[in-house]
């Protein structure tokens, strides 16, 4: 088997395949494991999902210092799991997959280094947050200061006492605002769209709590399940019905948090014109406090161009800057691409996904036998643990692999009928979700349809429990 990517999902796949004695190679374009937590190293980086839930079920970590773990601690956790579970020897580092082609019942894999190999099965664990979205601004090349995307942080650039600008207002920008305002001489946040911000104090775990969880894994697991239930019964339920009481409660908490902004004009400019959770919620108890500091400035005029000395906005004002950070997100519809994937009969994944990426139950695509995805198109996304969703998806894939190992079939892929039925049902279910209530977000495809799981999380768990083999073409 080949696994593409050694981030969170690739480490998971490597650990579980090794456990089952499967001959596995993991292809990783970088020189370390970690995925998005390796790529992102910006100041203030943290996960907005409770750390104890954002762990593998087989590798809980009683040592987290805070409710929401810092990025370097999460990266260290993934490196430790990869080492402890024998994943590192499986990885070909610095070898990016550029093409996969299904020929005579197997996958021919080619990498940028010229390496060629052949596999029975491929699992894409490429993730979605690794292709930075870099907007084109007139005059960007003329800027005299340091300019970089938040996922390509230049640590050689000094920050203290500098004039810093950040473009964007999502989760990354909120974390950067809290981290950089205390360090900057002046901080300008360029906002195109206001965001709803849900507060969550980042409580510290005491040494006594850590010792208890270390000594009593059952107590730690109970804590994990508490966080899990609260999120799934709250957020994951709220987003599926824009009239739900759970969504009303989220909106109440967001509005209550917004009231902590004392200046009426600033509060007005920070108030979104869409429903809470229509975009991915920003989780922060520090953002509003930081943006209200005397050296912080919220800029809502559109950016006209970038000049040598800074950013010129449409109102004619030049915002002079030493550092400009693009917190502008990622191209979240790439998945395994730009690698070229050619399936049975010459089926081209780029053509299949030409309108928008699709997959049966987010895991498999018709005409691409033995090609499976973790975190693929239409997976559950949002403010909850993607590790858990990938564990469910991998469990589903492993059941299909067991059929191959038993000799029941050599290849399996979803039928076109199953794919069409699922996609039609998913789109109809989207009509009640908060994601279609009037905002633009990376949750939506080019047609304005949520590119995510639009059913309940319980339905996801049920679907992943066992494959319905009547929905598969096997040979």
PDB file of N, CA, C and O in Angstrom, residues 178 221 262 312 366 442:
ATOM      1  N   UNK A 178      -3.965  38.576  18.531  1.00  0.00           N
ATOM      2  CA  UNK A 178      -3.713  38.450  19.964  1.00  0.00           C
ATOM      3  C   UNK A 178      -2.221  38.362  20.268  1.00  0.00           C
ATOM      4  O   UNK A 178      -1.745  38.888  21.279  1.00  0.00           O
ATOM      5  N   UNK A 221     -10.171   9.363  29.436  1.00  0.00           N
ATOM      6  CA  UNK A 221     -11.115   9.042  28.362  1.00  0.00           C
ATOM      7  C   UNK A 221     -12.479   9.643  28.643  1.00  0.00           C
ATOM      8  O   UNK A 221     -13.171  10.108  27.721  1.00  0.00           O
ATOM      9  N   UNK A 262     -15.968  47.967  23.513  1.00  0.00           N
ATOM     10  CA  UNK A 262     -16.564  49.150  24.149  1.00  0.00           C
ATOM     11  C   UNK A 262     -16.936  50.250  23.158  1.00  0.00           C
ATOM     12  O   UNK A 262     -17.978  50.882  23.297  1.00  0.00           O
ATOM     13  N   UNK A 312      -2.240  50.729   0.408  1.00  0.00           N
ATOM     14  CA  UNK A 312      -3.130  51.856   0.089  1.00  0.00           C
ATOM     15  C   UNK A 312      -4.548  51.306  -0.003  1.00  0.00           C
ATOM     16  O   UNK A 312      -4.822  50.384  -0.770  1.00  0.00           O
ATOM     17  N   UNK A 366     -15.984   6.620  -7.953  1.00  0.00           N
ATOM     18  CA  UNK A 366     -16.180   5.631  -9.016  1.00  0.00           C
ATOM     19  C   UNK A 366     -15.081   5.715 -10.075  1.00  0.00           C
ATOM     20  O   UNK A 366     -14.592   6.806 -10.394  1.00  0.00           O
ATOM     21  N   UNK A 442     -15.236  29.094   2.739  1.00  0.00           N
ATOM     22  CA  UNK A 442     -14.547  27.965   2.110  1.00  0.00           C
ATOM     23  C   UNK A 442     -15.321  26.672   2.290  1.00  0.00           C
ATOM     24  O   UNK A 442     -14.940  25.641   1.742  1.00  0.00           O
TER      25      UNK A 442
END
